[in-house]
Short mmCIF file of C-alpha atoms and ligand atoms in Angstrom, two decimals:
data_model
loop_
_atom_site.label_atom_id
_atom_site.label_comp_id
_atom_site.label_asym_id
_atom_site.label_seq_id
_atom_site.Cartn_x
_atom_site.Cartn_y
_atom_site.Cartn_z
CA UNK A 17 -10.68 20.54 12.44
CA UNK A 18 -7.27 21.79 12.26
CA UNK A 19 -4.11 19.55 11.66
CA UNK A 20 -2.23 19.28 15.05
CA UNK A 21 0.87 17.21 16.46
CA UNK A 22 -1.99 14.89 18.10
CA UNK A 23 -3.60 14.13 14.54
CA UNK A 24 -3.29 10.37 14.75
CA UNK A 25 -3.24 8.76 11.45
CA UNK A 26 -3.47 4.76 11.20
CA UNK A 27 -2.66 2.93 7.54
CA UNK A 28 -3.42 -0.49 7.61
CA UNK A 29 -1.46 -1.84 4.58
CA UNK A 30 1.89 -0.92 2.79
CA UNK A 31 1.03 -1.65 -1.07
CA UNK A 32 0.42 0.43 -3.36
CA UNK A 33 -2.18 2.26 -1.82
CA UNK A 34 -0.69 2.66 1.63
CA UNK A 35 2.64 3.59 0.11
CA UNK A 36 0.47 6.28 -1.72
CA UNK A 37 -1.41 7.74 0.94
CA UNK A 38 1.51 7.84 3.20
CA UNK A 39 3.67 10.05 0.77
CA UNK A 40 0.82 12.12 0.45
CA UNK A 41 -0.21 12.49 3.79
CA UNK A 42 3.39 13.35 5.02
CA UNK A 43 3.79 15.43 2.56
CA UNK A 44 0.71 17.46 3.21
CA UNK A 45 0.52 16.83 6.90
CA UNK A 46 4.39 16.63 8.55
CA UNK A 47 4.82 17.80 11.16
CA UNK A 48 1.41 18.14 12.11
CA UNK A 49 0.35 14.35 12.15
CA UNK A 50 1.84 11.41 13.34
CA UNK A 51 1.48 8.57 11.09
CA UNK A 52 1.23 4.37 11.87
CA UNK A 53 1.93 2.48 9.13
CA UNK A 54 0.87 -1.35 9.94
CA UNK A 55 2.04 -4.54 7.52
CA UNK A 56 2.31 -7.47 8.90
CA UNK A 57 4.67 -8.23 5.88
CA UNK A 58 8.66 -6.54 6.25
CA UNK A 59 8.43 -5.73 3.18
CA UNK A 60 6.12 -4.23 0.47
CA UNK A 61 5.47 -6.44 -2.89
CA UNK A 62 5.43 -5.15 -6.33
CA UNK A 63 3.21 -7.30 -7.37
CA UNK A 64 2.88 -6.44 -11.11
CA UNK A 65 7.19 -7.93 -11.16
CA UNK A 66 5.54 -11.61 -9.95
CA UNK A 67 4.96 -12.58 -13.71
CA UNK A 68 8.74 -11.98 -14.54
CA UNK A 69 9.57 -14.53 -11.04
CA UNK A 70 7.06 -17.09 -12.65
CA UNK A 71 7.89 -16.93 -16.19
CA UNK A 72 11.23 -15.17 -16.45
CA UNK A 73 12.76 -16.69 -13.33
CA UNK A 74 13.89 -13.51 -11.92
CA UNK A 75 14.67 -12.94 -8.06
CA UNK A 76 11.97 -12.21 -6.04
CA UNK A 77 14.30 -10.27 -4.27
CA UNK A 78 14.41 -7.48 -6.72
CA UNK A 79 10.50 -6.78 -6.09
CA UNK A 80 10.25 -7.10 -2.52
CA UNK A 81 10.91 -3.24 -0.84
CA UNK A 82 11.78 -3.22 3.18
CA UNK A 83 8.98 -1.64 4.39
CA UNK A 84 10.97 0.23 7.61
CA UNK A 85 13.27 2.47 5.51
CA UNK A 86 9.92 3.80 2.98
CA UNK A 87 8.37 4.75 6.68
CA UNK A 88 11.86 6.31 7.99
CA UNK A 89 11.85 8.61 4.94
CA UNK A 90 8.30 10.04 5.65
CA UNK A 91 8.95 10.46 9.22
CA UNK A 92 6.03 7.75 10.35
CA UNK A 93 5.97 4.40 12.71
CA UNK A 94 6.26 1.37 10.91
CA UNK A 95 5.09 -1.92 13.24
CA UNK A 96 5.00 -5.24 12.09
CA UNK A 97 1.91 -6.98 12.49
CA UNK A 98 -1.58 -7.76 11.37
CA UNK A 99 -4.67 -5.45 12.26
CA UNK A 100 -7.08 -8.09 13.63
CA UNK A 101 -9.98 -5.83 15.03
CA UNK A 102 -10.97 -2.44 14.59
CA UNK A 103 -13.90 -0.45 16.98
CA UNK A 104 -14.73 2.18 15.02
CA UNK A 105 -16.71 3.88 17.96
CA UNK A 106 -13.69 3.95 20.42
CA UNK A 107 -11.43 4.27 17.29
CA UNK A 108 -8.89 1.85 17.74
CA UNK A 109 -7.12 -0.84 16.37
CA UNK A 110 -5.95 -3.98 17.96
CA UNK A 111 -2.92 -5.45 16.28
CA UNK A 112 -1.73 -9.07 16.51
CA UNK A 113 1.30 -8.01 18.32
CA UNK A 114 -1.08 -7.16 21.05
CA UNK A 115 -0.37 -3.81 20.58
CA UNK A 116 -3.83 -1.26 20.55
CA UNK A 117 -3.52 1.84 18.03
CA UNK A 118 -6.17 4.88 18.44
CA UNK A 119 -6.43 7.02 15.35
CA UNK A 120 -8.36 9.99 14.06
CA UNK A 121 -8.47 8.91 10.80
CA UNK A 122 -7.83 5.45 9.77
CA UNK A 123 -7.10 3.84 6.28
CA UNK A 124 -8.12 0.87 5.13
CA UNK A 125 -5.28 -0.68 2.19
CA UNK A 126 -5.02 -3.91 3.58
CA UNK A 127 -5.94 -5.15 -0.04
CA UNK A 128 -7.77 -8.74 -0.79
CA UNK A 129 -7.21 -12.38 0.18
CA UNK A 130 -6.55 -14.61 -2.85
CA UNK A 131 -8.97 -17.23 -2.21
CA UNK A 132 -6.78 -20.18 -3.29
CA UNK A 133 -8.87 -22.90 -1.46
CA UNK A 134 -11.88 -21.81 -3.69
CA UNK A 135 -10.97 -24.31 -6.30
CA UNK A 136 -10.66 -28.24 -5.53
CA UNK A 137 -7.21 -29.06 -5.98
CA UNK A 138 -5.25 -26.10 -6.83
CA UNK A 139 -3.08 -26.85 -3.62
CA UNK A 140 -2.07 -29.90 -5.05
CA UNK A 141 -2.14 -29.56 -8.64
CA UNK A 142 -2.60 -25.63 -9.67
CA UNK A 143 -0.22 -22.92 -9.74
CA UNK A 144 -0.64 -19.03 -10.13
CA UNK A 145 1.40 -16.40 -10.14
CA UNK A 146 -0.34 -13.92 -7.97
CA UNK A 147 2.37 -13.49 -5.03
CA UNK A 148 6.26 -14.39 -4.10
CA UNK A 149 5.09 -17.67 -2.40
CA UNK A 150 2.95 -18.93 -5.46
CA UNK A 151 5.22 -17.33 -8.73
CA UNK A 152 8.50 -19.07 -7.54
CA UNK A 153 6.17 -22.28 -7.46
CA UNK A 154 5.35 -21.70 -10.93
CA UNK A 155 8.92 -20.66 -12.23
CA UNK A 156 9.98 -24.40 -10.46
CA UNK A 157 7.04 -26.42 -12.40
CA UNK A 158 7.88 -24.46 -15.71
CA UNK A 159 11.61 -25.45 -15.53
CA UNK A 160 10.50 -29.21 -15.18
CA UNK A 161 7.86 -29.18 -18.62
CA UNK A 162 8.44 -30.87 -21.47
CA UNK A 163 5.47 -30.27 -23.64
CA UNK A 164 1.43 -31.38 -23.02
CA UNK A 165 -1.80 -28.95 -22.74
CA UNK A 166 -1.59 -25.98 -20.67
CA UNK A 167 -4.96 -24.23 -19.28
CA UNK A 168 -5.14 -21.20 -17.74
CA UNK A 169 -7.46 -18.47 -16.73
CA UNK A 170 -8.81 -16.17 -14.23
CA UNK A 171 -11.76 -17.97 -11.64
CA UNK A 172 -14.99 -16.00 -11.22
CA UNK A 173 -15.09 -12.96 -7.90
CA UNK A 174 -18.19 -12.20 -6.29
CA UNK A 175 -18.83 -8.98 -5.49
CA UNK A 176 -21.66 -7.56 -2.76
CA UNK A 177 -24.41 -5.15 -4.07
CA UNK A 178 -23.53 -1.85 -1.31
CA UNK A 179 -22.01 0.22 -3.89
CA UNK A 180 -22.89 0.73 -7.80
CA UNK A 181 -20.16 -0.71 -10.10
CA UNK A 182 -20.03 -1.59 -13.20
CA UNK A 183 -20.88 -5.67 -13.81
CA UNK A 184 -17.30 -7.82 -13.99
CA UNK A 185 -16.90 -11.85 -13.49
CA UNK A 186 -13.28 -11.23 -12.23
CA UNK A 187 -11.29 -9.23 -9.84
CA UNK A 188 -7.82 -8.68 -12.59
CA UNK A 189 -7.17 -10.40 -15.53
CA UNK A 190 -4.09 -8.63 -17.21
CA UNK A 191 -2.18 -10.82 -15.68
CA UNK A 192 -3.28 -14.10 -17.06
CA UNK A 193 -2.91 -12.40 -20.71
CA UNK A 194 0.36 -11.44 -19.52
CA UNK A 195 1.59 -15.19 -18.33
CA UNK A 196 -0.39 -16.43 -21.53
CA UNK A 197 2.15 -14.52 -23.89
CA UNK A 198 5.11 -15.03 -21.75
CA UNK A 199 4.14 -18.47 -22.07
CA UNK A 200 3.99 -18.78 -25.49
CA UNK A 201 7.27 -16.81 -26.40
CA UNK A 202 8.92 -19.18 -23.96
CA UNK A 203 7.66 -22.56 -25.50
CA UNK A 204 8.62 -21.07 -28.51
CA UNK A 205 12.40 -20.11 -27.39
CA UNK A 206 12.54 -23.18 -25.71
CA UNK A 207 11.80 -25.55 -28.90
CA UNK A 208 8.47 -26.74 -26.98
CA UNK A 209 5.65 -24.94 -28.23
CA UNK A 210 4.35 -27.52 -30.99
CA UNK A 211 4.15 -29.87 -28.52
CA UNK A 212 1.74 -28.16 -26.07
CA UNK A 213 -0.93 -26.29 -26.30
CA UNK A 214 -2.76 -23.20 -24.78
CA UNK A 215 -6.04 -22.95 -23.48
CA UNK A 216 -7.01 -19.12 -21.89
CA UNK A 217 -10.21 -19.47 -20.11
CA UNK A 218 -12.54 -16.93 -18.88
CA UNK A 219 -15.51 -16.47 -16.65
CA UNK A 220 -16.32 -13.64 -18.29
CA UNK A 221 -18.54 -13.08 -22.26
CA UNK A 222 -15.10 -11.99 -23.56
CA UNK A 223 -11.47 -12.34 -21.44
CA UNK A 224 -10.52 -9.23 -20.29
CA UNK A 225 -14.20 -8.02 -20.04
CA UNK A 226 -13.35 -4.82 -18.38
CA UNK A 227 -12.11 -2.73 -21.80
CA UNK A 228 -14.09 -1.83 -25.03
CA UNK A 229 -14.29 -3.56 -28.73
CA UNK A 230 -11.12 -1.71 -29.94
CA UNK A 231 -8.76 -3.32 -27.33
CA UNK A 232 -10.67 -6.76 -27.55
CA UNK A 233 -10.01 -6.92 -31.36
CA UNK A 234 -6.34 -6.19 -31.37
CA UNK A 235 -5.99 -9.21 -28.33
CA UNK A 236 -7.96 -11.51 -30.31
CA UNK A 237 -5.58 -10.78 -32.92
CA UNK A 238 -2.81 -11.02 -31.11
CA UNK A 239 -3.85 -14.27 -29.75
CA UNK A 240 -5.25 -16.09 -33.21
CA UNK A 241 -1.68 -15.40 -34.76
CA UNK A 242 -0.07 -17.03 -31.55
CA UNK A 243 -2.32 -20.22 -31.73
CA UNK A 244 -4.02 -19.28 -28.35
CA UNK A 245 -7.44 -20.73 -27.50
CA UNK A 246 -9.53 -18.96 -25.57
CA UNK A 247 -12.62 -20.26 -23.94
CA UNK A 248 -15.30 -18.12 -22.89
CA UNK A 249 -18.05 -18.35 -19.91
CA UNK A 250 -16.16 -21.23 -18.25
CA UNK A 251 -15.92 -20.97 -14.00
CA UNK A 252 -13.44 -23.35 -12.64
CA UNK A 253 -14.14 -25.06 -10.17
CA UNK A 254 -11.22 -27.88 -9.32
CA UNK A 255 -7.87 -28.87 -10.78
CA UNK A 256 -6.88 -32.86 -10.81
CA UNK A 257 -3.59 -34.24 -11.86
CA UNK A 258 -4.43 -34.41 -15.64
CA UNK A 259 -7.70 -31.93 -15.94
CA UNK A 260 -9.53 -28.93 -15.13
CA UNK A 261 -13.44 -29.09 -13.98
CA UNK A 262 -15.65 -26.61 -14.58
CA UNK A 263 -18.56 -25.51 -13.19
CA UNK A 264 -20.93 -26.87 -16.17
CA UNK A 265 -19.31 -30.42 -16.21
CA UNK A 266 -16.90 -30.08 -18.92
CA UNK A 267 -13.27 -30.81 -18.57
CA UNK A 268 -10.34 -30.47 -20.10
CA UNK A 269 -7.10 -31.92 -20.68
CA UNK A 270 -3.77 -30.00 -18.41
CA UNK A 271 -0.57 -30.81 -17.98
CA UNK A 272 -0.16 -27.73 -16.42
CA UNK A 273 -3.01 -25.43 -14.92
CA UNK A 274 -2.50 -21.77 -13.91
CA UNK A 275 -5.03 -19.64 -12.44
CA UNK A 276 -5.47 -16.29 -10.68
CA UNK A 277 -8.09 -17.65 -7.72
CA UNK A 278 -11.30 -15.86 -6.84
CA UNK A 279 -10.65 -12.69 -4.31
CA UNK A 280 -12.24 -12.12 -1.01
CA UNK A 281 -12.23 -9.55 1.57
CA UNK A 282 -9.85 -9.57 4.11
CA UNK A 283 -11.16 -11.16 7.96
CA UNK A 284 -10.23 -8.05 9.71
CA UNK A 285 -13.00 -6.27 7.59
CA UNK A 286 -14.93 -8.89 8.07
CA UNK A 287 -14.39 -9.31 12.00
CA UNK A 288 -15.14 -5.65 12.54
CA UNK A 289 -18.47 -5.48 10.72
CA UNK A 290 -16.58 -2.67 8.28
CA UNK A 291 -17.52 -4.17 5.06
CA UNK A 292 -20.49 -5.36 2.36
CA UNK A 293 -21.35 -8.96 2.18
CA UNK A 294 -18.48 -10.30 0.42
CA UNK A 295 -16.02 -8.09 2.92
CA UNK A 296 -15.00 -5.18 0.41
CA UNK A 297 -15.54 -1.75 1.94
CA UNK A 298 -18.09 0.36 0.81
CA UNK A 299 -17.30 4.20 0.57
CA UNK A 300 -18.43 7.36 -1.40
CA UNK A 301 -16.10 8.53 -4.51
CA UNK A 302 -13.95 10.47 -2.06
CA UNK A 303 -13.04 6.98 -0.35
CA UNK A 304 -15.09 8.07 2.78
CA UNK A 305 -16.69 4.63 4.23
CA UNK A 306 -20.24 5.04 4.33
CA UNK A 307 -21.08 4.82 7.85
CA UNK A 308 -17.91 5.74 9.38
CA UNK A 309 -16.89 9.53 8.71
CA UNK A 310 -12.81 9.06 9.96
CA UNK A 311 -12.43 5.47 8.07
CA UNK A 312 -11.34 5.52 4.30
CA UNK A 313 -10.39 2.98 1.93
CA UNK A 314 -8.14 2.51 -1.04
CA UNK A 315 -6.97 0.21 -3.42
CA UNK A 316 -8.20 -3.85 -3.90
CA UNK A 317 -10.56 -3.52 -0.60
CA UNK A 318 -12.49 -0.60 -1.63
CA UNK A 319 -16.01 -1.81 -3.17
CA UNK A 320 -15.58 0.48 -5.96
CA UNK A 321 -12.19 -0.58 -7.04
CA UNK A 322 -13.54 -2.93 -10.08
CA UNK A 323 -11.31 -4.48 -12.05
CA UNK A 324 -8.49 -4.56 -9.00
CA UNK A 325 -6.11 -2.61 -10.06
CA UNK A 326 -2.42 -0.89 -8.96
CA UNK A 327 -3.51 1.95 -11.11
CA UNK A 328 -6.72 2.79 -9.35
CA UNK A 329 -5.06 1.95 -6.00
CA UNK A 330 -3.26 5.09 -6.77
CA UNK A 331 -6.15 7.34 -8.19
CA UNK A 332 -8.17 6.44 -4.89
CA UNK A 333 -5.18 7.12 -2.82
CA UNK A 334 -4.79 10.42 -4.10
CA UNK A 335 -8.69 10.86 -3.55
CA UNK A 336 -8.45 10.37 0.03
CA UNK A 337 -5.26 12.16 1.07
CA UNK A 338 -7.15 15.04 -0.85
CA UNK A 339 -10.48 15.02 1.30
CA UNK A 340 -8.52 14.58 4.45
CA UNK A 341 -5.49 17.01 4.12
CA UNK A 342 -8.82 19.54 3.27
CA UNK A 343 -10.69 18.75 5.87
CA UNK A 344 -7.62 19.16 8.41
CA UNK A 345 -5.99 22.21 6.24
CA UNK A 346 -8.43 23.62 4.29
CA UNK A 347 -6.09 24.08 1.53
CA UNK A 348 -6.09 22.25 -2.05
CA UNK A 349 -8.68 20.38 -3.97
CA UNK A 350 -10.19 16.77 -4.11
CA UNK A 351 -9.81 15.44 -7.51
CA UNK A 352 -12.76 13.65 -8.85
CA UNK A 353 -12.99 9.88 -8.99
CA UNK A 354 -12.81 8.97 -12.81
CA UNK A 355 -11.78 5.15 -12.83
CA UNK A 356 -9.80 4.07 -16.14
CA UNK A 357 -8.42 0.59 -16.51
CA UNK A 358 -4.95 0.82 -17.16
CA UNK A 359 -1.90 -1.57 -17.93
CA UNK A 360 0.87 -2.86 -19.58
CA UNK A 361 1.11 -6.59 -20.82
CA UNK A 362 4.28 -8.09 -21.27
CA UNK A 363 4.50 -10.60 -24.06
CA UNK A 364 8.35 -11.70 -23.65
CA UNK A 365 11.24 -10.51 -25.67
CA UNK A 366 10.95 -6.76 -26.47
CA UNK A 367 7.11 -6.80 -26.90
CA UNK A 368 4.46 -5.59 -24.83
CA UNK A 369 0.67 -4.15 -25.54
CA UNK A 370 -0.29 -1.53 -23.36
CA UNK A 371 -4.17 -0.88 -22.67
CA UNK A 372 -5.78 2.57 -21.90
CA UNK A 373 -9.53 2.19 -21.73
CA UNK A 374 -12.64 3.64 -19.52
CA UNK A 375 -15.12 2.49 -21.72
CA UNK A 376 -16.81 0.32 -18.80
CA UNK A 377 -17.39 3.60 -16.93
CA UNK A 378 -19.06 4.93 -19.89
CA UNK A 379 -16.27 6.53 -21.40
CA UNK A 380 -14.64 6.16 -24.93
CA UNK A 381 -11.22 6.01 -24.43
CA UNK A 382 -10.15 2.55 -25.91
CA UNK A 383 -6.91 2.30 -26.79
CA UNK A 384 -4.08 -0.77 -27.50
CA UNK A 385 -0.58 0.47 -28.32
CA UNK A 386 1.32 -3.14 -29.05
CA UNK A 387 5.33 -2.54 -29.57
CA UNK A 388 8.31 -1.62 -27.96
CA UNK A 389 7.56 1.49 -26.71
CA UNK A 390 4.89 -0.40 -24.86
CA UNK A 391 7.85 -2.49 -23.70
CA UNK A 392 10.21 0.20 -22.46
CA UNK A 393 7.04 1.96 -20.46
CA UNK A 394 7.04 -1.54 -18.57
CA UNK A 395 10.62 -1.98 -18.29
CA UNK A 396 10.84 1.86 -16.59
CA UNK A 397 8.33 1.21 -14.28
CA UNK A 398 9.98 -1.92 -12.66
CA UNK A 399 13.20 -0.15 -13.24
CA UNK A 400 11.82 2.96 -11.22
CA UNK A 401 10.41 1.11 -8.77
CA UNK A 402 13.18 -1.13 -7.89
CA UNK A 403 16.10 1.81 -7.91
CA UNK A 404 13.80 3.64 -5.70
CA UNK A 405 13.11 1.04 -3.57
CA UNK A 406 9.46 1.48 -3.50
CA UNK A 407 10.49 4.85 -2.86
CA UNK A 408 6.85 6.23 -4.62
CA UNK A 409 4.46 4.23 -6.67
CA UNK A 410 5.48 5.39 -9.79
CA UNK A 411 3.78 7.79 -12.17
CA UNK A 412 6.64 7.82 -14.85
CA UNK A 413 4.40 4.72 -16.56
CA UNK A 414 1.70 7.11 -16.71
CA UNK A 415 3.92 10.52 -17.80
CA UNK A 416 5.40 8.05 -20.46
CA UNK A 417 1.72 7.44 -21.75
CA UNK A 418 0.99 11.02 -22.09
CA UNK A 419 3.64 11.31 -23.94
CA UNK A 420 3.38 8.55 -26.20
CA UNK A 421 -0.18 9.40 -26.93
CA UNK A 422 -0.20 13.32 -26.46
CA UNK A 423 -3.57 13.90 -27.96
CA UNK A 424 -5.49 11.95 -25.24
CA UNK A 425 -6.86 13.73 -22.50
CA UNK A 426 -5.83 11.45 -19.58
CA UNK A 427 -6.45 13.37 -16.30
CA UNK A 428 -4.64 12.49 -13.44
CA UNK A 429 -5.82 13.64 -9.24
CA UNK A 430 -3.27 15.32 -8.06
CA UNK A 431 -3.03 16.85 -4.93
C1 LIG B 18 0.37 -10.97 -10.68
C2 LIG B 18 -0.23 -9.61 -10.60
C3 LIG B 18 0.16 -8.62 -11.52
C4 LIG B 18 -0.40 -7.35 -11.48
N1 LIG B 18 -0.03 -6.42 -12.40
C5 LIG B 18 -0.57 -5.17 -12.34
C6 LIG B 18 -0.18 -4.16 -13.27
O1 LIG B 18 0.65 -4.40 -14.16
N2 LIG B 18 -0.73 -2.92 -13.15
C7 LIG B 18 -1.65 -2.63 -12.17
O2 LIG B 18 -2.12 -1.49 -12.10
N3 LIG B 18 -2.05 -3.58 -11.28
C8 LIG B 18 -1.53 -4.82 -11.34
N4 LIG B 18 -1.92 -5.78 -10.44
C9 LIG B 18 -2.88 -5.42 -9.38
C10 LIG B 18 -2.16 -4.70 -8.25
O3 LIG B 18 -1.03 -5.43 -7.83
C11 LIG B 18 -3.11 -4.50 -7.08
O4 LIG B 18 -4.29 -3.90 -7.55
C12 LIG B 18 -2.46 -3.62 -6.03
O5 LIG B 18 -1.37 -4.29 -5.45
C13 LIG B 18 -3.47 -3.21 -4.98
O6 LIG B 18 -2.83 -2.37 -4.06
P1 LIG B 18 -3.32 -2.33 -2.55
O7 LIG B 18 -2.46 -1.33 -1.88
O8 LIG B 18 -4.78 -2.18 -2.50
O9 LIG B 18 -3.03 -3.80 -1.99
P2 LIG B 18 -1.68 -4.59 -1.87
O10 LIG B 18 -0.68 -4.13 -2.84
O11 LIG B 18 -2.08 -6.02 -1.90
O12 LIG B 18 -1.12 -4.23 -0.43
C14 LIG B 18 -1.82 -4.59 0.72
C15 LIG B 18 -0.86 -4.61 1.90
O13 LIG B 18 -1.63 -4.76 3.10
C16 LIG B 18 -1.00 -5.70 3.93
N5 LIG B 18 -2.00 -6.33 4.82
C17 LIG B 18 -2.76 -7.42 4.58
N6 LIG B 18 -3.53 -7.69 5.64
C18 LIG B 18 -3.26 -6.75 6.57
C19 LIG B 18 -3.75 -6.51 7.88
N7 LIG B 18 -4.67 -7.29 8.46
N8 LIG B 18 -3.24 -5.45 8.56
C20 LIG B 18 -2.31 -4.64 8.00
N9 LIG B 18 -1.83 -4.83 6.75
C21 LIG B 18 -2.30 -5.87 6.05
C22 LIG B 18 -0.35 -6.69 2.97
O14 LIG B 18 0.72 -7.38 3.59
C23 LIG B 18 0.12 -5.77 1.84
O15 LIG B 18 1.44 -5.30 2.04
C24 LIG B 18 -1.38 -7.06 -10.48
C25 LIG B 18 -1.77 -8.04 -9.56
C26 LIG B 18 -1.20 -9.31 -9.62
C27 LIG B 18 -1.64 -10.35 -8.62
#
């Protein structure tokens, strides 16, 4: 199939995978495609800058990208709504504007739904900092606390059973360690810490269950010298005004109780019949769905995207602008999937631990780097992303890494 003005691309979703895919695809593709994207958001969210609204009190302005300018600049349609159906025999998709799109190739980014309801009482008396609704919540509750036990932790995700992937009890945990060390260097600043304390609790046998021994051992350090508890195999299930319930009966004390909620898959996956049980996508490692040969997915609604992650948004982005620009072109190569779990905690003031592992793929890279130059990776890649607006999801974190560690063999898809 050769790429002609009538190749009619559809991207449902302008995160981090969307943003990817559409760079890539222009790129590739221009002028020979015309490319939809669909959000029913204005703007694209960097979500990994929520954290520093919660904890930090920065504007949520400054991670918030106008979507309409990112789609000017790659010469594609940006509409504002929601996809609410898709056929994926007549190939269409109707929009909650009312508006029907047909494609030739459609891509699924639409991400997850944080499944706040999930826990009993989190509406009331639980705060996260998982999105710019929810962090400036927290940032308002933190500015009113004056001491008393704090308990957070990440709730248990349910995945279906389509696709093979390795076993995990949640969908993203770095950022509860991150808001656990913010926390503490805060209490600390703020003359507060030796009246509260910190609970982290975790579904999982270990918290952050997704990287190998080497990584664990260095948290756990981390964590005994800042008088952090952390409670293992424990499933929230509800949040009242003084405690946290979970699933086994036992409850504990909170003045203040953070979570990140259980994720779901979105209802227009659902709706359409597009995904596994549990409404994540199921595709092949080029991002292919399985039954459908023009639908792909990247990023949080893939099924294989385990833990949920920005960084394999990207590598799974890259995937399936590679198998389509070769199936339409014929021209370049489609890297191979080769997940890696990937990120950089902040821990307030200049410190920052940032994690490199693949070890729950089967690999045996397992690395912690905890300092400043961990810091200054973080700081450039909200820097980067800000001054460019969104412009690209960045790889400078990644080119820093390389750098930093040199004699690791981190491979990268690239088109
Ligand atoms: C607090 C926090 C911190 C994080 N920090 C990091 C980090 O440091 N590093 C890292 O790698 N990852 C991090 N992550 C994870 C990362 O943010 C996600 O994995 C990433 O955003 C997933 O990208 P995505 O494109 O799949 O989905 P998203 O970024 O969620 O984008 C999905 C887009 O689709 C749109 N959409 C939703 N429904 C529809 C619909 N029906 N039709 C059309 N569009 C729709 C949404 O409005 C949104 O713009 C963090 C996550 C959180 C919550």
């Amino acid at each position: 199939m050769a790429a002609t003005p009538q190749t009619r691309i559809v991207i449902l979703g302008g995160g981090f995978a969307g943003l990817r895919l559409l760079y890539r695809l222009h790129n590739a593709l221009h002028p020979h495609a015309d490319i939809v994207l669909v959000d029913p958001r204005a703007t694209t969210l960097q979500k990994p800058g929520m954290p520093d609204v919660a904890m930090a009190g920065k504007p949520v302005a400054q991670f918030r990208h106008p979507l309409q300018p990112i789609a000017d600049r790659a010469n594609a349609r940006f509409i504002q709504a929601a996809a609410q159906y898709i056929d994926p025999h007549k190939q269409t998709v109707a929009l909650s504007n009312g508006q029907v799109l047909h494609y030739d190739y459609l891509f699924l980014t639409m991400g997850i739904v944080k499944d706040y309801e999930a826990i009993e009482g989190f509406r009331n008396f639980g705060y996260s900092m998982c999105d710019d609704t929810e962090a400036p919540r927290l940032q308002e509750a933190l500015k009113k606390f004056k001491g008393g036990p704090i308990v957070l932790g990440t709730a248990k995700t349910h995945w279906g059973h389509t696709v093979q992937i390795p076993h995990l009890d949640v969908a993203c945990e770095g950022p509860m360690g991150e808001v656990t060390f913010m926390l503490d260097h805060d209490l600390r600043r703020l003359g507060l810490r030796d009246k509260s304390s910190i609970t982290l609790f975790t579904p999982g046998q270990d918290f952050l269950e997704d990287v190998g021994t080497t990584v664990h051992h260095i948290l756990h350090e981390r964590m005994t010298v800042k008088n952090i508890t952390v409670l293992r195999r424990q499933t929230i299930v509800a949040i009242t005004a003084d405690h946290v319930v979970f699933r086994d009966g036992t409850t504990l004390p909170s003045a203040l109780t953070i979570v990140i909620p259980p994720y779901a898959g979105p209802s227009v996956i659902k709706y359409s019949g597009l995904g596994d049980e549990k409404g994540f996508v199921p595709t092949d490692h080029t991002m292919r769905h399985l039954t459908h040969r023009n639908i792909f997915a990247a990023g949080d609604v893939n099924a294989l995207t385990i833990p949920k992650l920005g960084h394999l948004a990207i590598i799974q982005a890259d995937i399936a602008a590679a198998t389509v620009v070769k199936e339409l072109t014929n021209t370049g190569d489609v890297p191979l999937y080769k997940p890696e779990v990937f990120c950089i905690m902040y821990e307030g003031g200049s410190e920052a631990t940032l994690i490199l592992s693949d070890t729950m793929y089967g690999g045996q890279t397992d690395i912690a780097l905890h300092g400043v130059s961990a810091h200054l990776m973080k700081w450039s890649f909200d820097s980067y992303y800000f001054y460019s607006h969104g412009h690209l999801p960045p790889d400078l974190v990644q080119v820093g890494l390389e750098s930093v560690l040199g004699h690791v063999n981190i491979k990268r898809p690239r088109l």
